[in-house]
Amino acid sequence: MGKERLAELRSQLDEINIEILELLSRRAELVQEIGELKKAKGTDRFDPIREKEMLDKLVAANPGPFDDNTVRHLFKQIFQASLGLMEEEKKVLLV
Amino acid sequence: MGKERLAELRSQLDEINIEILELLSRRAELVQEIGELKKAKGTDRFDPIREKEMLDKLVAANPGPFDDNTVRHLFKQIFQASLGLMEEEKKVLLV
């Protein structure tokens, strides 16, 4: 029985992984669109105040089991990956 | 007009952040349940083959704009945070 339950939980984990990937990808597209708007306005695309605001909202909504520091760490990685996308775009424009 | 659009995109970003957090938290609970089952069976909770399998599935499903390496990097961070949860549990049990 434990074996069947394990297979079931693993299949749920695979599904949730894909759902997270889809949301991360939609999020990255949003960040790209925001970057385009900011570029058009001539404002800097990295905004540490806005980033802190997003992290504070996430920590306030954290249902657990991750502790707040882990939530901050994971989302900083996500933010950084999105900035990385914009950097690549910049490189593409420069060459 | 750009200002309104920016506010709208930011509000969408805040929503998607919370959705990602909720999925990450549900995922962490699943991992905890899998860890409990494995503990009961006496098997090691860290399984590099299963981890590679999950990463391969994610890369195969990657819709962009993140490149495959970024997807791998982000999910490795997520996996590690979940293992971190189990380590803490272990510490709690040891003291």
Coordinates of C-alpha atoms in Angstrom, one line a residue:
Chain A
M1 CA 0.0 0.0 0.0
G2 CA 2.8 2.4 0.9
K3 CA 4.3 1.8 -2.6
E4 CA 1.0 2.7 -4.4
R5 CA 0.7 5.8 -2.2
L6 CA 4.3 6.8 -3.0
A7 CA 3.6 6.5 -6.8
E8 CA 0.5 8.6 -6.4
L9 CA 2.3 11.3 -4.5
R10 CA 5.1 11.3 -7.0
S11 CA 2.6 11.7 -9.9
Q12 CA 1.1 14.7 -8.0
L13 CA 4.5 16.1 -7.5
D14 CA 5.2 15.9 -11.3
E15 CA 1.9 17.7 -12.0
I16 CA 2.6 20.5 -9.5
N17 CA 6.1 20.9 -10.9
I18 CA 4.7 21.6 -14.3
E19 CA 2.1 24.0 -12.9
I20 CA 4.9 25.9 -11.1
L21 CA 6.9 26.0 -14.3
E22 CA 3.9 27.4 -16.2
L23 CA 3.4 30.1 -13.7
L24 CA 7.1 31.0 -13.6
S25 CA 7.0 31.2 -17.4
R26 CA 4.0 33.5 -17.4
R27 CA 5.6 35.5 -14.7
A28 CA 8.7 35.9 -16.8
E29 CA 6.7 37.1 -19.7
L30 CA 5.0 39.7 -17.5
V31 CA 8.4 40.9 -16.3
Q32 CA 9.6 41.2 -19.9
E33 CA 6.5 43.3 -20.7
I34 CA 7.2 45.5 -17.7
G35 CA 10.8 45.8 -18.9
E36 CA 9.7 47.0 -22.3
L37 CA 7.4 49.6 -20.8
K38 CA 10.2 50.8 -18.5
K39 CA 12.7 50.9 -21.4
A40 CA 10.2 53.1 -23.4
K41 CA 10.0 55.4 -20.4
G42 CA 13.7 55.4 -19.9
T43 CA 13.5 54.2 -16.3
D44 CA 15.9 51.7 -14.8
R45 CA 14.5 48.1 -15.0
F46 CA 15.9 47.0 -11.7
D47 CA 13.9 48.4 -8.8
P48 CA 15.0 47.3 -5.4
I49 CA 12.1 49.1 -3.6
R50 CA 9.5 47.3 -5.7
E51 CA 11.4 44.0 -5.1
K52 CA 11.3 44.5 -1.4
E53 CA 7.6 45.3 -1.6
M54 CA 7.0 42.0 -3.5
L55 CA 9.0 40.0 -0.9
D56 CA 7.1 41.6 2.0
K57 CA 3.8 40.7 0.4
L58 CA 5.0 37.2 -0.1
V59 CA 6.2 36.8 3.4
A60 CA 2.9 38.2 4.7
A61 CA 1.0 35.6 2.7
N62 CA 3.3 32.7 3.5
P63 CA 1.1 29.7 4.5
G64 CA 4.2 27.5 5.4
P65 CA 5.7 24.9 5.6
F66 CA 8.6 27.0 4.3
D67 CA 9.9 29.5 6.7
D68 CA 10.0 33.2 5.7
N69 CA 13.7 33.2 4.9
T70 CA 13.3 30.3 2.5
V71 CA 10.4 32.1 0.8
R72 CA 12.6 35.2 0.4
H73 CA 15.5 33.1 -0.9
L74 CA 13.4 31.2 -3.5
F75 CA 11.8 34.4 -4.8
K76 CA 15.1 36.3 -4.9
Q77 CA 16.3 33.5 -7.2
I78 CA 13.2 33.9 -9.3
F79 CA 13.6 37.7 -9.5
Q80 CA 17.3 37.2 -10.4
A81 CA 16.4 34.8 -13.2
S82 CA 14.0 37.3 -14.7
L83 CA 16.6 40.1 -14.5
G84 CA 18.9 37.6 -16.2
L85 CA 16.4 37.3 -19.1
M86 CA 16.6 41.1 -19.5
E87 CA 20.3 41.1 -19.5
E88 CA 20.4 38.6 -22.3
E89 CA 18.0 40.7 -24.2
K90 CA 20.4 43.6 -23.8
K91 CA 23.3 41.5 -25.0
V92 CA 21.3 40.5 -28.1
L93 CA 20.6 44.2 -28.8
L94 CA 24.2 45.1 -28.4
V95 CA 25.7 42.6 -30.8
Chain B
M1 CA -1.4 55.4 -20.5
G2 CA 2.0 53.6 -20.0
K3 CA 1.7 54.4 -16.3
E4 CA -1.7 52.7 -16.0
R5 CA -0.5 49.7 -17.9
L6 CA 2.5 49.4 -15.6
A7 CA 0.3 49.5 -12.6
E8 CA -1.9 46.8 -14.1
L9 CA 1.1 44.6 -15.0
R10 CA 2.5 45.0 -11.5
S11 CA -0.8 44.0 -9.9
Q12 CA -0.8 40.9 -12.2
L13 CA 2.7 40.2 -11.0
D14 CA 1.7 40.4 -7.4
E15 CA -1.1 37.9 -8.0
I16 CA 1.1 35.4 -9.8
N17 CA 3.7 35.7 -7.1
I18 CA 1.1 34.6 -4.5
E19 CA -0.1 31.7 -6.8
I20 CA 3.5 30.5 -7.2
L21 CA 3.9 30.7 -3.4
E22 CA 0.8 28.6 -2.9
L23 CA 1.9 26.0 -5.3
L24 CA 5.4 25.9 -3.8
S25 CA 3.8 25.5 -0.4
R26 CA 1.5 22.6 -1.6
R27 CA 4.6 21.1 -3.2
A28 CA 6.5 21.3 0.0
E29 CA 3.7 19.5 1.9
L30 CA 3.7 16.7 -0.7
V31 CA 7.5 16.3 -0.3
Q32 CA 7.0 16.1 3.5
E33 CA 4.4 13.4 3.0
I34 CA 6.7 11.5 0.6
G35 CA 9.5 11.9 3.2
E36 CA 7.3 10.4 5.9
L37 CA 6.5 7.4 3.7
K38 CA 10.1 6.9 2.9
K39 CA 11.1 7.1 6.5
A40 CA 8.5 4.4 7.4
K41 CA 10.1 2.2 4.7
G42 CA 13.6 3.0 5.9
T43 CA 14.7 4.3 2.5
D44 CA 16.9 7.4 2.0
R45 CA 14.9 10.5 1.4
F46 CA 17.3 12.1 -1.0
D47 CA 17.0 10.4 -4.4
P48 CA 19.2 11.9 -7.1
I49 CA 17.8 9.6 -9.9
R50 CA 14.2 10.8 -9.1
E51 CA 15.5 14.4 -9.0
K52 CA 17.1 14.1 -12.4
E53 CA 13.9 12.5 -13.7
M54 CA 11.9 15.5 -12.5
L55 CA 14.3 18.0 -14.0
D56 CA 14.2 16.2 -17.4
K57 CA 10.4 16.3 -17.4
L58 CA 10.5 20.0 -16.6
V59 CA 13.0 20.8 -19.3
A60 CA 10.9 18.8 -21.8
A61 CA 7.9 20.9 -20.8
N62 CA 9.7 24.3 -20.7
P63 CA 7.6 26.8 -22.8
G64 CA 10.2 29.6 -22.4
P65 CA 11.1 32.4 -22.0
F66 CA 13.5 30.9 -19.5
D67 CA 16.2 28.8 -21.0
D68 CA 16.6 25.2 -19.9
N69 CA 19.5 25.9 -17.6
T70 CA 17.6 28.5 -15.8
V71 CA 14.7 26.1 -15.3
R72 CA 17.1 23.5 -13.9
H73 CA 18.7 26.1 -11.6
L74 CA 15.4 27.4 -10.2
F75 CA 14.0 23.9 -9.6
K76 CA 17.2 22.7 -8.0
Q77 CA 16.8 25.6 -5.5
I78 CA 13.2 24.5 -4.9
F79 CA 14.3 20.8 -4.4
Q80 CA 17.0 22.0 -2.0
A81 CA 14.6 24.1 0.0
S82 CA 12.4 21.0 0.4
L83 CA 15.3 18.9 1.5
G84 CA 16.1 21.7 3.9
L85 CA 12.6 21.3 5.4
M86 CA 13.3 17.6 6.1
E87 CA 16.7 18.4 7.6
E88 CA 15.1 20.8 10.0
E89 CA 12.5 18.1 10.9
K90 CA 15.4 15.8 11.6
K91 CA 17.1 18.4 13.8
V92 CA 13.8 18.8 15.7
L93 CA 13.7 15.0 16.2
L94 CA 17.3 14.9 17.4
V95 CA 17.1 17.5 20.2

